[in-house]
Amino acid sequence: MDQISQSGWDLRETTTFPMVLHGMNQFAHMMMGLRPDLAPAESAEQIHAILGQGRAAVWLPARDPDVVRHREQKGVSCDSLSASLARRLPADCLFLVKKHALESGPVSSEWLARKLMVDEAFPKMLSEIPCTTWVGSVADHRTIRQMLYSRVVSGTPVIAGPGADKGTPEG
């Protein structure tokens, strides 16, 4: 959604929100094309069922009933939707993939929002989930599988609230 809003087009959130969901679904389909063993899931309940079968799930949020309630909430994009899913699962860890890596950390969720790296609703959403959060770059995609198995995360830790603003990157 950030790239959509920064595109120069004057689009309302009622237009961009479905575009974000479509993009997230397209990414999930790409992942399933690369890894046919991934099972599609449209809700936290379906993810639980798939995991209970010992399989890996990939989330298709466009039909998730809990995502629908965020349509009218200002400033919600894929980052907040992912945090919402992490809360509903509940997940141990949330890893956001961004275009560029951060040079140092930890960083606060509010700092990320001010730098337009996450949506404006993300800091509040993150404060409501009890999981460790990291942000990494697309270059980290090769190590994500290793991170899942080893629990050793490469990336920048994200702290809910303003506590980590001191000493964060200034870019």
PDB file of C-alpha atoms in Angstrom:
ATOM      1  CA  MET A   1       0.000   0.000   0.000  1.00  0.00           C
ATOM      2  CA  ASP A   2       2.921   2.320   0.666  1.00  0.00           C
ATOM      3  CA  GLN A   3       4.069   2.060  -2.941  1.00  0.00           C
ATOM      4  CA  ILE A   4       0.502   2.560  -4.130  1.00  0.00           C
ATOM      5  CA  SER A   5       0.071   5.698  -2.004  1.00  0.00           C
ATOM      6  CA  GLN A   6       3.512   7.015  -3.034  1.00  0.00           C
ATOM      7  CA  SER A   7       2.822   6.415  -6.737  1.00  0.00           C
ATOM      8  CA  GLY A   8       1.502   9.916  -7.293  1.00  0.00           C
ATOM      9  CA  TRP A   9      -2.007   8.720  -8.019  1.00  0.00           C
ATOM     10  CA  ASP A  10      -4.678  10.275  -5.833  1.00  0.00           C
ATOM     11  CA  LEU A  11      -6.429   7.099  -4.718  1.00  0.00           C
ATOM     12  CA  ARG A  12      -8.761   6.648  -1.775  1.00  0.00           C
ATOM     13  CA  GLU A  13      -8.101   3.919   0.773  1.00  0.00           C
ATOM     14  CA  THR A  14     -11.311   2.244  -0.364  1.00  0.00           C
ATOM     15  CA  THR A  15      -9.469   1.680  -3.642  1.00  0.00           C
ATOM     16  CA  THR A  16      -6.006   0.864  -2.300  1.00  0.00           C
ATOM     17  CA  PHE A  17      -7.102  -1.633   0.372  1.00  0.00           C
ATOM     18  CA  PRO A  18      -8.449  -4.173  -2.160  1.00  0.00           C
ATOM     19  CA  MET A  19      -5.292  -3.622  -4.231  1.00  0.00           C
ATOM     20  CA  VAL A  20      -3.159  -4.497  -1.197  1.00  0.00           C
ATOM     21  CA  LEU A  21      -5.170  -7.661  -0.553  1.00  0.00           C
ATOM     22  CA  HIS A  22      -4.866  -8.634  -4.199  1.00  0.00           C
ATOM     23  CA  GLY A  23      -1.089  -8.136  -4.053  1.00  0.00           C
ATOM     24  CA  MET A  24      -0.813 -10.228  -0.898  1.00  0.00           C
ATOM     25  CA  ASN A  25      -2.857 -12.995  -2.525  1.00  0.00           C
ATOM     26  CA  GLN A  26      -0.704 -12.850  -5.672  1.00  0.00           C
ATOM     27  CA  PHE A  27       2.431 -13.185  -3.549  1.00  0.00           C
ATOM     28  CA  ALA A  28       0.901 -16.205  -1.779  1.00  0.00           C
ATOM     29  CA  HIS A  29       0.115 -17.808  -5.143  1.00  0.00           C
ATOM     30  CA  MET A  30       3.680 -17.193  -6.274  1.00  0.00           C
ATOM     31  CA  MET A  31       4.965 -18.889  -3.105  1.00  0.00           C
ATOM     32  CA  MET A  32       2.684 -21.867  -3.745  1.00  0.00           C
ATOM     33  CA  GLY A  33       3.988 -22.023  -7.318  1.00  0.00           C
ATOM     34  CA  LEU A  34       7.537 -22.178  -6.020  1.00  0.00           C
ATOM     35  CA  ARG A  35       6.671 -24.573  -3.201  1.00  0.00           C
ATOM     36  CA  PRO A  36       3.727 -26.829  -4.134  1.00  0.00           C
ATOM     37  CA  ASP A  37       3.786 -28.336  -0.617  1.00  0.00           C
ATOM     38  CA  LEU A  38       2.443 -25.060   0.828  1.00  0.00           C
ATOM     39  CA  ALA A  39      -1.265 -25.240   1.598  1.00  0.00           C
ATOM     40  CA  PRO A  40      -3.488 -22.193   1.049  1.00  0.00           C
ATOM     41  CA  ALA A  41      -5.321 -20.827   4.078  1.00  0.00           C
ATOM     42  CA  GLU A  42      -7.865 -18.011   4.221  1.00  0.00           C
ATOM     43  CA  SER A  43      -8.108 -17.634   8.007  1.00  0.00           C
ATOM     44  CA  ALA A  44      -6.252 -18.239  11.251  1.00  0.00           C
ATOM     45  CA  GLU A  45      -8.476 -21.278  11.829  1.00  0.00           C
ATOM     46  CA  GLN A  46      -7.458 -22.791   8.485  1.00  0.00           C
ATOM     47  CA  ILE A  47      -3.793 -22.096   9.272  1.00  0.00           C
ATOM     48  CA  HIS A  48      -4.187 -23.961  12.588  1.00  0.00           C
ATOM     49  CA  ALA A  49      -5.831 -26.905  10.819  1.00  0.00           C
ATOM     50  CA  ILE A  50      -3.057 -27.097   8.199  1.00  0.00           C
ATOM     51  CA  LEU A  51      -0.324 -26.843  10.831  1.00  0.00           C
ATOM     52  CA  GLY A  52      -2.096 -29.561  12.810  1.00  0.00           C
ATOM     53  CA  GLN A  53      -1.665 -31.829   9.781  1.00  0.00           C
ATOM     54  CA  GLY A  54       2.091 -31.179   9.888  1.00  0.00           C
ATOM     55  CA  ARG A  55       1.984 -29.061   6.740  1.00  0.00           C
ATOM     56  CA  ALA A  56       3.062 -25.483   6.050  1.00  0.00           C
ATOM     57  CA  ALA A  57       0.404 -22.869   5.309  1.00  0.00           C
ATOM     58  CA  VAL A  58       0.434 -19.728   3.214  1.00  0.00           C
ATOM     59  CA  TRP A  59      -2.114 -17.010   3.992  1.00  0.00           C
ATOM     60  CA  LEU A  60      -4.501 -15.649   1.356  1.00  0.00           C
ATOM     61  CA  PRO A  61      -6.015 -12.673   3.213  1.00  0.00           C
ATOM     62  CA  ALA A  62      -8.572 -11.423   0.673  1.00  0.00           C
ATOM     63  CA  ARG A  63     -11.296 -13.763   1.967  1.00  0.00           C
ATOM     64  CA  ASP A  64     -10.256 -13.800   5.621  1.00  0.00           C
ATOM     65  CA  PRO A  65     -13.340 -12.676   7.572  1.00  0.00           C
ATOM     66  CA  ASP A  66     -11.201 -10.866  10.146  1.00  0.00           C
ATOM     67  CA  VAL A  67      -9.495  -8.814   7.433  1.00  0.00           C
ATOM     68  CA  VAL A  68     -12.827  -7.407   6.293  1.00  0.00           C
ATOM     69  CA  ARG A  69     -13.212  -5.440   9.539  1.00  0.00           C
ATOM     70  CA  HIS A  70     -10.016  -3.528   8.734  1.00  0.00           C
ATOM     71  CA  ARG A  71     -11.393  -2.157   5.434  1.00  0.00           C
ATOM     72  CA  GLU A  72     -12.779   0.940   7.119  1.00  0.00           C
ATOM     73  CA  GLN A  73      -9.808   1.457   9.444  1.00  0.00           C
ATOM     74  CA  LYS A  74      -7.574   4.297   8.275  1.00  0.00           C
ATOM     75  CA  GLY A  75      -3.939   3.573   7.604  1.00  0.00           C
ATOM     76  CA  VAL A  76      -4.066  -0.234   7.497  1.00  0.00           C
ATOM     77  CA  SER A  77      -1.951  -2.127   4.978  1.00  0.00           C
ATOM     78  CA  CYS A  78      -0.159  -5.459   4.772  1.00  0.00           C
ATOM     79  CA  ASP A  79       2.014  -4.755   7.840  1.00  0.00           C
ATOM     80  CA  SER A  80      -0.942  -4.252  10.172  1.00  0.00           C
ATOM     81  CA  LEU A  81      -2.854  -7.109   8.556  1.00  0.00           C
ATOM     82  CA  SER A  82       0.121  -9.396   9.222  1.00  0.00           C
ATOM     83  CA  ALA A  83       0.306  -8.202  12.835  1.00  0.00           C
ATOM     84  CA  SER A  84      -3.410  -8.877  13.191  1.00  0.00           C
ATOM     85  CA  LEU A  85      -2.917 -12.428  11.921  1.00  0.00           C
ATOM     86  CA  ALA A  86       0.043 -12.902  14.288  1.00  0.00           C
ATOM     87  CA  ARG A  87      -2.221 -11.886  17.185  1.00  0.00           C
ATOM     88  CA  ARG A  88      -4.992 -14.265  16.131  1.00  0.00           C
ATOM     89  CA  LEU A  89      -2.736 -17.305  15.695  1.00  0.00           C
ATOM     90  CA  PRO A  90      -0.934 -16.456  18.208  1.00  0.00           C
ATOM     91  CA  ALA A  91       2.476 -16.421  16.576  1.00  0.00           C
ATOM     92  CA  ASP A  92       5.829 -16.519  18.362  1.00  0.00           C
ATOM     93  CA  CYS A  93       7.491 -14.267  15.805  1.00  0.00           C
ATOM     94  CA  LEU A  94       6.487 -11.776  13.129  1.00  0.00           C
ATOM     95  CA  PHE A  95       8.997 -11.129  10.345  1.00  0.00           C
ATOM     96  CA  LEU A  96       8.285  -8.232   7.964  1.00  0.00           C
ATOM     97  CA  VAL A  97      10.087  -8.208   4.633  1.00  0.00           C
ATOM     98  CA  LYS A  98      10.955  -4.771   3.271  1.00  0.00           C
ATOM     99  CA  LYS A  99      12.679  -3.589   0.135  1.00  0.00           C
ATOM    100  CA  HIS A 100      15.811  -2.371   1.931  1.00  0.00           C
ATOM    101  CA  ALA A 101      17.619  -3.598   5.026  1.00  0.00           C
ATOM    102  CA  LEU A 102      18.048  -1.371   8.052  1.00  0.00           C
ATOM    103  CA  GLU A 103      21.615  -0.621   9.048  1.00  0.00           C
ATOM    104  CA  SER A 104      21.194  -1.049  12.788  1.00  0.00           C
ATOM    105  CA  GLY A 105      18.658  -1.720  15.458  1.00  0.00           C
ATOM    106  CA  PRO A 106      16.611  -2.231  17.392  1.00  0.00           C
ATOM    107  CA  VAL A 107      14.061   0.213  16.032  1.00  0.00           C
ATOM    108  CA  SER A 108      10.670   1.198  17.323  1.00  0.00           C
ATOM    109  CA  SER A 109       7.432   0.553  15.481  1.00  0.00           C
ATOM    110  CA  GLU A 110       6.701   4.281  15.712  1.00  0.00           C
ATOM    111  CA  TRP A 111      10.033   5.111  14.043  1.00  0.00           C
ATOM    112  CA  LEU A 112       9.201   2.700  11.213  1.00  0.00           C
ATOM    113  CA  ALA A 113       5.815   4.390  10.779  1.00  0.00           C
ATOM    114  CA  ARG A 114       7.375   7.881  10.744  1.00  0.00           C
ATOM    115  CA  LYS A 115       9.831   6.696   8.060  1.00  0.00           C
ATOM    116  CA  LEU A 116       6.850   5.291   6.090  1.00  0.00           C
ATOM    117  CA  MET A 117       8.304   1.776   6.232  1.00  0.00           C
ATOM    118  CA  VAL A 118       5.104   0.464   7.838  1.00  0.00           C
ATOM    119  CA  ASP A 119       1.560   1.780   7.836  1.00  0.00           C
ATOM    120  CA  GLU A 120       0.345   4.261  10.439  1.00  0.00           C
ATOM    121  CA  ALA A 121      -1.823   1.685  12.238  1.00  0.00           C
ATOM    122  CA  PHE A 122       1.076  -0.754  12.727  1.00  0.00           C
ATOM    123  CA  PRO A 123       2.504   0.637  16.022  1.00  0.00           C
ATOM    124  CA  LYS A 124      -0.837   0.218  17.817  1.00  0.00           C
ATOM    125  CA  MET A 125      -1.416  -3.184  16.268  1.00  0.00           C
ATOM    126  CA  LEU A 126       2.074  -4.350  17.264  1.00  0.00           C
ATOM    127  CA  SER A 127       1.555  -3.226  20.856  1.00  0.00           C
ATOM    128  CA  GLU A 128      -1.371  -5.682  21.056  1.00  0.00           C
ATOM    129  CA  ILE A 129       0.585  -8.829  20.146  1.00  0.00           C
ATOM    130  CA  PRO A 130       2.915 -10.774  22.419  1.00  0.00           C
ATOM    131  CA  CYS A 131       5.456 -11.889  19.824  1.00  0.00           C
ATOM    132  CA  THR A 132       8.963 -10.943  18.836  1.00  0.00           C
ATOM    133  CA  THR A 133       9.004  -8.808  15.704  1.00  0.00           C
ATOM    134  CA  TRP A 134      11.781  -8.411  13.164  1.00  0.00           C
ATOM    135  CA  VAL A 135      12.173  -6.526   9.918  1.00  0.00           C
ATOM    136  CA  GLY A 136      14.445  -7.736   7.170  1.00  0.00           C
ATOM    137  CA  SER A 137      15.038  -7.079   3.528  1.00  0.00           C
ATOM    138  CA  VAL A 138      14.175  -9.053   0.433  1.00  0.00           C
ATOM    139  CA  ALA A 139      17.802 -10.213   0.509  1.00  0.00           C
ATOM    140  CA  ASP A 140      16.947 -12.201   3.668  1.00  0.00           C
ATOM    141  CA  HIS A 141      14.548 -14.435   1.735  1.00  0.00           C
ATOM    142  CA  ARG A 142      17.258 -17.052   1.344  1.00  0.00           C
ATOM    143  CA  THR A 143      17.667 -17.377   5.104  1.00  0.00           C
ATOM    144  CA  ILE A 144      14.006 -17.355   6.163  1.00  0.00           C
ATOM    145  CA  ARG A 145      13.691 -21.156   6.017  1.00  0.00           C
ATOM    146  CA  GLN A 146      16.844 -21.486   8.104  1.00  0.00           C
ATOM    147  CA  MET A 147      15.452 -18.930  10.566  1.00  0.00           C
ATOM    148  CA  LEU A 148      12.243 -20.935  10.942  1.00  0.00           C
ATOM    149  CA  TYR A 149      14.101 -24.101  11.851  1.00  0.00           C
ATOM    150  CA  SER A 150      16.937 -22.668  13.927  1.00  0.00           C
ATOM    151  CA  ARG A 151      15.053 -19.831  15.646  1.00  0.00           C
ATOM    152  CA  VAL A 152      18.099 -17.646  14.941  1.00  0.00           C
ATOM    153  CA  VAL A 153      16.726 -14.562  13.224  1.00  0.00           C
ATOM    154  CA  SER A 154      18.685 -12.273  10.963  1.00  0.00           C
ATOM    155  CA  GLY A 155      17.173  -8.846  10.662  1.00  0.00           C
ATOM    156  CA  THR A 156      16.456  -5.848  12.814  1.00  0.00           C
ATOM    157  CA  PRO A 157      14.397  -6.259  15.993  1.00  0.00           C
ATOM    158  CA  VAL A 158      11.307  -4.064  16.224  1.00  0.00           C
ATOM    159  CA  ILE A 159      10.072  -2.800  19.573  1.00  0.00           C
ATOM    160  CA  ALA A 160       6.477  -1.752  20.098  1.00  0.00           C
ATOM    161  CA  GLY A 161       6.267   1.909  21.077  1.00  0.00           C
ATOM    162  CA  PRO A 162       8.785   4.731  21.066  1.00  0.00           C
ATOM    163  CA  GLY A 163      11.412   3.083  23.296  1.00  0.00           C
ATOM    164  CA  ALA A 164      14.002   2.309  20.635  1.00  0.00           C
ATOM    165  CA  ASP A 165      14.146   5.613  18.761  1.00  0.00           C
ATOM    166  CA  LYS A 166      17.507   6.618  20.213  1.00  0.00           C
ATOM    167  CA  GLY A 167      20.342   5.395  18.040  1.00  0.00           C
ATOM    168  CA  THR A 168      18.147   4.182  15.191  1.00  0.00           C
ATOM    169  CA  PRO A 169      19.114   4.742  11.579  1.00  0.00           C
ATOM    170  CA  GLU A 170      18.357   8.210  10.292  1.00  0.00           C
ATOM    171  CA  GLY A 171      17.467   7.405   6.693  1.00  0.00           C
TER     172      GLY A 171
END
